[in-house]
Short mmCIF file of C-alpha atoms in Angstrom, two decimals:
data_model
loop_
_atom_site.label_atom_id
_atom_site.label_comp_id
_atom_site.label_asym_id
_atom_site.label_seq_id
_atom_site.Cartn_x
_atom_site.Cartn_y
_atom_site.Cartn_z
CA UNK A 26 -4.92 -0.98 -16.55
CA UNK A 27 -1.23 0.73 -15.69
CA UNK A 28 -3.09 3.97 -14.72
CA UNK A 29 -6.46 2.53 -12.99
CA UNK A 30 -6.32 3.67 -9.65
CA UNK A 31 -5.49 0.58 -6.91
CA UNK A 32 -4.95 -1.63 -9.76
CA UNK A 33 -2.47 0.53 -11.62
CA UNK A 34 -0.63 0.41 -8.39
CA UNK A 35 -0.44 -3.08 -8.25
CA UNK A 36 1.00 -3.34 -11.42
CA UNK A 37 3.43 -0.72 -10.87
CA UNK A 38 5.11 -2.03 -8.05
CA UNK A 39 4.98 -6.11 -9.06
CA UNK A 40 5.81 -5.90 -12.28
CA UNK A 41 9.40 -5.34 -12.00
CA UNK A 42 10.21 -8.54 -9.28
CA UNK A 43 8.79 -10.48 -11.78
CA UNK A 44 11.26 -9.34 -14.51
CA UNK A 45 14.06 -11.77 -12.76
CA UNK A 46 12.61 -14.92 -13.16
CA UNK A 47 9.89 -14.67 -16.36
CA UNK A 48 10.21 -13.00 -19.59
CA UNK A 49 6.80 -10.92 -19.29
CA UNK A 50 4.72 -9.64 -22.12
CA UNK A 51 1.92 -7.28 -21.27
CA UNK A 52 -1.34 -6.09 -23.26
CA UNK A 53 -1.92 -2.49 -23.23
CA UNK A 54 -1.21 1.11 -25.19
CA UNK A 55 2.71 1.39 -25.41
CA UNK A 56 2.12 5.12 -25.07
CA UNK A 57 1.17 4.19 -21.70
CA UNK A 58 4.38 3.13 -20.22
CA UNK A 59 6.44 5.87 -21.11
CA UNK A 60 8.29 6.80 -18.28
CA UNK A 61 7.72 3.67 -16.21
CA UNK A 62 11.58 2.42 -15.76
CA UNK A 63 10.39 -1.26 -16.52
CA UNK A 64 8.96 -0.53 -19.64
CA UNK A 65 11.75 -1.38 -21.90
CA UNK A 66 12.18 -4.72 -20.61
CA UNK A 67 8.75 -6.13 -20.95
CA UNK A 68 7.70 -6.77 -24.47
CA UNK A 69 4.32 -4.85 -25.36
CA UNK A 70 1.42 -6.42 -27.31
CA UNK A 71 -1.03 -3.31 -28.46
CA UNK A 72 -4.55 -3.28 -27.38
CA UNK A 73 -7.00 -0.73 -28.37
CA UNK A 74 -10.32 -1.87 -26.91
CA UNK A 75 -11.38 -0.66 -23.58
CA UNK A 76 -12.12 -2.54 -20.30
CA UNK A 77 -14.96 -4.48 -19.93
CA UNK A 78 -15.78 -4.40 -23.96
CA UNK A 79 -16.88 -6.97 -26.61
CA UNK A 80 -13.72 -5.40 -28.80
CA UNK A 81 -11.74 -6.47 -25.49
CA UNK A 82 -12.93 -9.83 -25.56
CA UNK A 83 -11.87 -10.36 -29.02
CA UNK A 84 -8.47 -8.62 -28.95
CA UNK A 85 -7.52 -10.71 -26.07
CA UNK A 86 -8.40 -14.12 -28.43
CA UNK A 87 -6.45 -12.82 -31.14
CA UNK A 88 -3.14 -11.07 -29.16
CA UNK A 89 -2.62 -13.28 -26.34
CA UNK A 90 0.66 -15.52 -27.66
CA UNK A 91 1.36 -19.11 -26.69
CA UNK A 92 2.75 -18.66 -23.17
CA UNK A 93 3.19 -20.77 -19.93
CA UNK A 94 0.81 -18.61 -17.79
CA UNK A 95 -1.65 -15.78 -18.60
CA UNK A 96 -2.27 -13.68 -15.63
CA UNK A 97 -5.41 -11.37 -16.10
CA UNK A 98 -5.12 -8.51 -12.84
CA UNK A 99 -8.72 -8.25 -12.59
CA UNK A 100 -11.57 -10.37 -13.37
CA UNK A 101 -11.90 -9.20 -16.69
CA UNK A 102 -10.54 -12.46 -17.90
CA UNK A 103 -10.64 -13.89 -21.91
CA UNK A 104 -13.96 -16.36 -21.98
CA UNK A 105 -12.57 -17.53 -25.30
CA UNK A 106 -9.86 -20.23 -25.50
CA UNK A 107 -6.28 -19.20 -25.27
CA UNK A 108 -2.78 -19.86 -26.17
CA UNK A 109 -2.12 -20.36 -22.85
CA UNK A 110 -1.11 -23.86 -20.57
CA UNK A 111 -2.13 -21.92 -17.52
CA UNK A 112 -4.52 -19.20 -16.22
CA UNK A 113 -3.87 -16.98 -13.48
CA UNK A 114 -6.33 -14.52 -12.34
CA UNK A 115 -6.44 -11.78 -9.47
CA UNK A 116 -9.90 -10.71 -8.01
CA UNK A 117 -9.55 -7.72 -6.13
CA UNK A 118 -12.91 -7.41 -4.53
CA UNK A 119 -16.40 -8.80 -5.42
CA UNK A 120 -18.55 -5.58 -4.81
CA UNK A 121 -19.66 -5.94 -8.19
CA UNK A 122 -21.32 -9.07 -6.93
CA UNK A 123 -21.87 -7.73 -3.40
CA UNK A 124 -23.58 -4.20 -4.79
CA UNK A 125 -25.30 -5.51 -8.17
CA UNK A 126 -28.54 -4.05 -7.19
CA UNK A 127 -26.44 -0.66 -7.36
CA UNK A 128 -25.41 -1.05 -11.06
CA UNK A 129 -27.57 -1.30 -14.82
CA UNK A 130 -29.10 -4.14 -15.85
CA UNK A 131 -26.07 -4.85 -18.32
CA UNK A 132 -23.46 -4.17 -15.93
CA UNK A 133 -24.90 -6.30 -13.41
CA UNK A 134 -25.32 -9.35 -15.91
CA UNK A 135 -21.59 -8.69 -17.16
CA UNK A 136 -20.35 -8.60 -14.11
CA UNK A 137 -22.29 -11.98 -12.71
CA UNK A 138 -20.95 -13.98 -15.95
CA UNK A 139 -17.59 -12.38 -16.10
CA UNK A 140 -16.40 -13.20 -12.48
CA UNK A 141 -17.87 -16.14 -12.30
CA UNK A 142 -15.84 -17.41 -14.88
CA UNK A 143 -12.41 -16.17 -14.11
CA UNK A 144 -12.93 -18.14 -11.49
CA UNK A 145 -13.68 -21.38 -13.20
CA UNK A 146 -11.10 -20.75 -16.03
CA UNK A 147 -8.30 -19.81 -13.48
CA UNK A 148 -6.31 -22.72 -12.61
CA UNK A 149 -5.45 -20.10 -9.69
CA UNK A 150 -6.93 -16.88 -8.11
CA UNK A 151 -4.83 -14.56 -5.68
CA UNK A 152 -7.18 -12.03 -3.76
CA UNK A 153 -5.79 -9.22 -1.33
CA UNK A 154 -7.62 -10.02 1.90
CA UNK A 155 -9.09 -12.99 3.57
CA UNK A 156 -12.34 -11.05 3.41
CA UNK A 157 -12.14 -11.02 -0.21
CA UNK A 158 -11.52 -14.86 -0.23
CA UNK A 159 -14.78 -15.08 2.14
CA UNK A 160 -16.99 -12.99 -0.09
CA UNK A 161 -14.74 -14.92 -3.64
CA UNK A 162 -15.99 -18.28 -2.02
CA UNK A 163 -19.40 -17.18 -1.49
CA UNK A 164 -20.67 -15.44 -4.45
CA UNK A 165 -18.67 -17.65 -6.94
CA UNK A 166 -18.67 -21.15 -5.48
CA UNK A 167 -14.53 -21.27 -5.54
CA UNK A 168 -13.05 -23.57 -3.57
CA UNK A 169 -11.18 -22.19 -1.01
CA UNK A 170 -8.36 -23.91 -1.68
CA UNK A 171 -7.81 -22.23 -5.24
CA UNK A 172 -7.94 -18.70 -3.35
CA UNK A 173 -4.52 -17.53 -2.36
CA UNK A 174 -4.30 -14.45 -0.46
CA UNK A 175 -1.62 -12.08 -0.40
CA UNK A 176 -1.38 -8.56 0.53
CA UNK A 177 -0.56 -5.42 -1.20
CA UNK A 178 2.17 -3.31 0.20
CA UNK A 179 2.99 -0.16 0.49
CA UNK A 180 6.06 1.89 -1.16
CA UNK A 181 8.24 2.39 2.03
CA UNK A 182 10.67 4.60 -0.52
CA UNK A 183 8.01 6.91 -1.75
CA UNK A 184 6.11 6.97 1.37
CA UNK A 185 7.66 7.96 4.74
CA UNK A 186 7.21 10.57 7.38
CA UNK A 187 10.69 12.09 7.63
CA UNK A 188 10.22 14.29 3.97
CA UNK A 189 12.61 17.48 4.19
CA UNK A 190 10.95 20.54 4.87
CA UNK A 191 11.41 21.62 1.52
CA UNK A 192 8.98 18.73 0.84
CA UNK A 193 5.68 21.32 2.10
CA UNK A 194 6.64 24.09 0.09
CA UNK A 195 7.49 22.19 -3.19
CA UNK A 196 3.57 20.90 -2.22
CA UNK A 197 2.15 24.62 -2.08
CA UNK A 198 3.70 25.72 -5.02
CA UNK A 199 2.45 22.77 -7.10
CA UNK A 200 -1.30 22.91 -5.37
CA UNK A 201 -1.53 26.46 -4.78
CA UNK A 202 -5.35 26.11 -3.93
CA UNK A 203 -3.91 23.60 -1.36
CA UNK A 204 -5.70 25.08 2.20
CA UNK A 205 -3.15 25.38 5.02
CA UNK A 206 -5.04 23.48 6.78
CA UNK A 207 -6.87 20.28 5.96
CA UNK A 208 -8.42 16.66 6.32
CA UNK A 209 -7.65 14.26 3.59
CA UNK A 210 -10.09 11.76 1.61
CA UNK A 211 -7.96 9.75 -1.16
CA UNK A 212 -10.68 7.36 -3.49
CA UNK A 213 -12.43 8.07 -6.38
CA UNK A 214 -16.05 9.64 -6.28
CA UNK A 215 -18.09 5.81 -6.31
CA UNK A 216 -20.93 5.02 -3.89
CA UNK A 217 -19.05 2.21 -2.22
CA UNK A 218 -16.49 4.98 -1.17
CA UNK A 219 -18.92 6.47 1.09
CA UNK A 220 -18.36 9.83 0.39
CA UNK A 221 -21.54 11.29 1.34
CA UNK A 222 -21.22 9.79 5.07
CA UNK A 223 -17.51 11.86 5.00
CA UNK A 224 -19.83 14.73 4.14
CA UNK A 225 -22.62 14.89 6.51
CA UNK A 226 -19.84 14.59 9.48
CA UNK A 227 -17.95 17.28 8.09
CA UNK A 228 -20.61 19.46 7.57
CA UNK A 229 -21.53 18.81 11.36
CA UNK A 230 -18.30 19.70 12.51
CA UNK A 231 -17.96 21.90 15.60
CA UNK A 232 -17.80 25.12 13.94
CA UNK A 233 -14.57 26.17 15.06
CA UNK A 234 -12.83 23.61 13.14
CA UNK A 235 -15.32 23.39 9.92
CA UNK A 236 -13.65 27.34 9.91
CA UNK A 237 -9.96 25.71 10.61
CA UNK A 238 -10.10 22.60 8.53
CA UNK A 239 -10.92 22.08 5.05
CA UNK A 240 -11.96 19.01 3.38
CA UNK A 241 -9.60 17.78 0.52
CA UNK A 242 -11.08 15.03 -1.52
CA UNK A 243 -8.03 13.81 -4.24
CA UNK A 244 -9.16 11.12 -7.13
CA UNK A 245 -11.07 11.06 -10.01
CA UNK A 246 -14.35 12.69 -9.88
CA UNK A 247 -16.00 12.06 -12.70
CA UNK A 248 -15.94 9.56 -15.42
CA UNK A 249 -17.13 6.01 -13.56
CA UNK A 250 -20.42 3.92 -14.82
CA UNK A 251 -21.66 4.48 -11.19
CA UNK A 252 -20.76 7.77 -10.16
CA UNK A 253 -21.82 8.97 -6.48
CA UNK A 254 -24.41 11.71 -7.63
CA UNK A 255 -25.70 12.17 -4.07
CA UNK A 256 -22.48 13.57 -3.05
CA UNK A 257 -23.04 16.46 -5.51
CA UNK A 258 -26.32 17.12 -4.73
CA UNK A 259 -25.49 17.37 -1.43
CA UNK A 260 -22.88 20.01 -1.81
CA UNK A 261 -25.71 21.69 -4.34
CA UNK A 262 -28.09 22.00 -1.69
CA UNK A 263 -25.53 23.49 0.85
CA UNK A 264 -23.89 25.96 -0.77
CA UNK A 265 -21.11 27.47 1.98
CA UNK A 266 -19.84 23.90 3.04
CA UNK A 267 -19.24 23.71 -0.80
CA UNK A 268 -16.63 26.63 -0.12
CA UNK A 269 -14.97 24.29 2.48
CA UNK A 270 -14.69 21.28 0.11
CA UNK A 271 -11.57 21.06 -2.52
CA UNK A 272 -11.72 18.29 -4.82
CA UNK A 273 -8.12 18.41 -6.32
CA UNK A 274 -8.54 15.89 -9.51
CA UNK A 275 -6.41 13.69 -10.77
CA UNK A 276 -3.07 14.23 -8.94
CA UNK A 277 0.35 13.22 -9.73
CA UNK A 278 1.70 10.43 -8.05
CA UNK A 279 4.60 12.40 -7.00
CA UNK A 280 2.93 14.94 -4.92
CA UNK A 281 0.39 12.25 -3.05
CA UNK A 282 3.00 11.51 -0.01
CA UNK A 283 3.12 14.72 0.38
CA UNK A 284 -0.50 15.53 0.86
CA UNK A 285 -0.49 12.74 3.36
CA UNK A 286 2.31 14.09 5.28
CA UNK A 287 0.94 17.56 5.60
CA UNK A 288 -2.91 16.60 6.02
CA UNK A 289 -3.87 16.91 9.62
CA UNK A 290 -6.10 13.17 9.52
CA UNK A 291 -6.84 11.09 6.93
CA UNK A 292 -10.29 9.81 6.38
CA UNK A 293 -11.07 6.25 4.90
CA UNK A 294 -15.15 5.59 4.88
CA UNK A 295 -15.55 3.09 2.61
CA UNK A 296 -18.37 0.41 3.22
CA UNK A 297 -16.83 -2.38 0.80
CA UNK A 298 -13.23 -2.39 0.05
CA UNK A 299 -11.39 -5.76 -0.88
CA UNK A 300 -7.89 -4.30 0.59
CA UNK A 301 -7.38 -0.32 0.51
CA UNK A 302 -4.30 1.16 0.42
CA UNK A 303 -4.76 4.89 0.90
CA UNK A 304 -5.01 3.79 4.93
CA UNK A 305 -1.73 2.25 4.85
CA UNK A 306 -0.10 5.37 3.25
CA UNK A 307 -1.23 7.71 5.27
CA UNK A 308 0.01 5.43 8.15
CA UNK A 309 3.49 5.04 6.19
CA UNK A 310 3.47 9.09 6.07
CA UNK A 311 2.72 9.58 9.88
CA UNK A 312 -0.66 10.95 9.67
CA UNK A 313 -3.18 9.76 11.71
CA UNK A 314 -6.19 7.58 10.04
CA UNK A 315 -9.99 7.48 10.98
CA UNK A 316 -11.32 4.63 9.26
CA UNK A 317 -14.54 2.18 8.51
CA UNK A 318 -14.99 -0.47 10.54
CA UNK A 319 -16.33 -2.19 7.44
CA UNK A 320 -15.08 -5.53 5.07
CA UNK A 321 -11.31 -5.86 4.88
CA UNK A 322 -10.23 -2.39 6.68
CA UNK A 323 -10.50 -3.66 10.03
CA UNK A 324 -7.63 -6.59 8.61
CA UNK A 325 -5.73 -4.22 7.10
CA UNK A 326 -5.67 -1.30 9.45
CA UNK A 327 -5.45 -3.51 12.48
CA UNK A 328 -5.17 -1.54 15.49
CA UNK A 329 -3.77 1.47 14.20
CA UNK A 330 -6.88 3.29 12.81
CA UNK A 331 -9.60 5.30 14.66
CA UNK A 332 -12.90 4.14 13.68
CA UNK A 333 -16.30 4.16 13.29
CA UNK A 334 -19.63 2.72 11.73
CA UNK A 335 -19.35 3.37 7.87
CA UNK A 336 -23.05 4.77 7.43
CA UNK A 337 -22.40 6.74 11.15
CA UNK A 338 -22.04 10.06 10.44
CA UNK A 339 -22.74 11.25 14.14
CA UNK A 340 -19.90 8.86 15.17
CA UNK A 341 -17.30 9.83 12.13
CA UNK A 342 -17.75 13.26 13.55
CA UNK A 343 -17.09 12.62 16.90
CA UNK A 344 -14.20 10.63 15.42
CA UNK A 345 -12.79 13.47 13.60
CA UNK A 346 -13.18 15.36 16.53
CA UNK A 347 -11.47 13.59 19.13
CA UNK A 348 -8.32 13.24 16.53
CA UNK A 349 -8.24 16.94 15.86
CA UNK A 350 -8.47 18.04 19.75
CA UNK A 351 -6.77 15.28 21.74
CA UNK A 352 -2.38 16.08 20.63
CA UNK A 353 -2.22 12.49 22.84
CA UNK A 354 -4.35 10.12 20.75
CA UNK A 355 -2.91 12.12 17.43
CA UNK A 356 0.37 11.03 18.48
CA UNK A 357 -0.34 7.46 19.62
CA UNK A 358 -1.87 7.10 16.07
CA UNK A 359 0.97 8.09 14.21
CA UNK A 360 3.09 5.69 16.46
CA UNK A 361 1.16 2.46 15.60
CA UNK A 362 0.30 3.77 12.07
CA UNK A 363 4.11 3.86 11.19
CA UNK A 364 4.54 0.32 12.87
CA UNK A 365 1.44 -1.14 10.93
CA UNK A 366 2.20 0.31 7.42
CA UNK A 367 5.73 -1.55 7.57
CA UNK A 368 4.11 -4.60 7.83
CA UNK A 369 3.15 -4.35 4.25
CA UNK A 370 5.94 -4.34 1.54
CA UNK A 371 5.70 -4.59 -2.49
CA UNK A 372 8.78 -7.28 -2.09
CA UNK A 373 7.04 -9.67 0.52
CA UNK A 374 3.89 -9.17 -1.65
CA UNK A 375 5.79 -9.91 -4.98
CA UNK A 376 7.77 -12.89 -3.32
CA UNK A 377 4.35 -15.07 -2.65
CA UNK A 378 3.21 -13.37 -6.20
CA UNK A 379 5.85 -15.51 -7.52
CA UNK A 380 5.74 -18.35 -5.65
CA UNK A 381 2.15 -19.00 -7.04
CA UNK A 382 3.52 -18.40 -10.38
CA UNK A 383 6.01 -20.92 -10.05
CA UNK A 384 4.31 -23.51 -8.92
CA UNK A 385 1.64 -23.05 -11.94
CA UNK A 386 4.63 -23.93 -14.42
CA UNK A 387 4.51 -27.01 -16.08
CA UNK A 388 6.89 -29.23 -14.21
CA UNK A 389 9.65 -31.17 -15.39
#
């Protein structure tokens, strides 16, 4: 999961602090890690099977060595015995539990079973919010006390608001589609992410900046076993705010600080998010966030986020207008999002991501 969205980011970034203290194996396509400069000093098992599969299920069984700790980054944990003294498991989020009317019949059982035992395998779970832990607790029965929570962070080198100014052009000439000017959504196309509510406000816009501002949406748009198909029947059934919407794709990780820095607001309307990190980068790049008051953003964002009722779309758009007309509350955003995003680092996150594993080592 090097390359899945939020999760590939966790991996990313923790993998390397724990190269100091454990020798790390890791399942996955080799192919995959080319260019990661960690990759040669981790030893690679192959896997074939996807996510969420039967073939998975069995590969893990067969591939999974003798080892002190197995630590399974989401809940799609082996339900088989292992070669393993001790289980480790992270649960993001439980919206699979949270939203299972939302998903088919087979998702929805797989799901239930799945998560519930990760839970009761794991001799530990870490989670990313306390609001995860609340909603861990109460669709799984865990204990509280097995739930540790720690934080993601945010990459302080990669994202930062003083980029040279070189940093806009090398941006244009890369995303030459790229509108001068824009607001920014950053999230795949799901139903959780609330796209549609981003939608409705933006096509209720005060004319004169629908015509100034575009809407940018960068992530994956197609592709997910519960895409958000109201979002393109929306744009469907209103033809010229299609015009104003760019969806960019997949984009390369390289160029994503810069769309932050040079995006006018950044929008974050998710109803159900378990930590969300596209808030804190924006913040880290000095643009301004209007955000969800919904699940774990409110913990995350603190007080450095506008923000509004996720299902609101009247009060997003009055959001999204007071940040594009008022230079004073633009500014005081920016201020307090710079100060909040530094209260998130990859090396306080890894040091309690170790701590946990050490203390699941057989003693003596």
């Amino acid at each position: 999961m090097v390359h899945s969205s939020g999760i590939g980011v966790y991996l990313k970034q923790l993998i390397p602090f724990l190269l100091s203290s454990f020798q790390v194996t890791v399942l996955g396509k080799p192919e995959e890690l080319n260019g990661l400069a960690w990759a040669p000093s981790v030893q690679v098992i192959p896997m074939e099977a996807d996510i969420y599969s039967i073939k998975e299920q069995v590969e893990l069984v067969s591939k999974i060595p003798s080892c002190d700790i197995f630590w399974s980054p989401q809940y799609n944990v082996p339900l088989l015995p292992i070669r393993a003294k001790k289980r480790l498991v992270t649960i993001h989020d439980t919206y699979h539990l949270a939203y299972r009317h939302t998903l088919p019949l087979a998702h929805k059982l797989y799901a239930t079973a799945v998560m519930k035992a990760a839970v009761r395998l794991a001799d530990q779970v870490i989670t990313v919010s306390h609001f995860s832990k609340t909603e861990i607790a109460k669709y799984t029965n865990c204990p509280l006390e097995k739930i540790s929570v720690i934080y993601n962070g945010v990459d302080n080198v990669r994202f930062k608001a003083d980029f040279p100014e070189k940093a806009s052009k090398q941006l244009r000439e890369a995303l030459p589609q790229l509108p001068e000017k824009y607001l920014l959504y950053v999230g795949n196309v799901k139903p959780h992410k609330n796209l549609i509510t981003l939608l409705k406000a933006y096509a209720s816009l005060n004319p004169a900046l629908q015509a100034e501002y575009h809407l940018v949406i960068v992530g994956q748009k197609q592709g997910f076993i519960t895409p958000d198909q109201e979002v393109f029947q929306f744009l469907e059934q209103h033809p010229s705010l299609a015009l104003k919407v760019d969806f960019t794709g997949f984009v390369a990780d390289a160029l994503l600080p810069f769309l932050y820095k040079c995006a006018s607001l950044s929008v974050f309307p998710s109803v159900y998010e378990g930590f969300g990190l596209p808030p804190l980068e924006s913040m880290a790049c000095g643009c301004p966030v209007v955000a969800s008051s919904s699940a774990s953003i409110p913990e995350v964002c603190g007080g450095a986020a506008l923000y509004f009722r996720a299902l609101d779309a009247e009060e997003l758009r009055i959001q999204l207008e007071n940040v594009l007309t008022d230079e004073r509350l633009r500014a005081d955003l920016v201020k307090k999002g710079l100060k909040q995003s530094k209260e998130f680092t990859w090396e306080k996150s890894a040091a309690q991501h170790l701590s946990v594993l050490k203390e699941l080592l057989p003693k003596g």
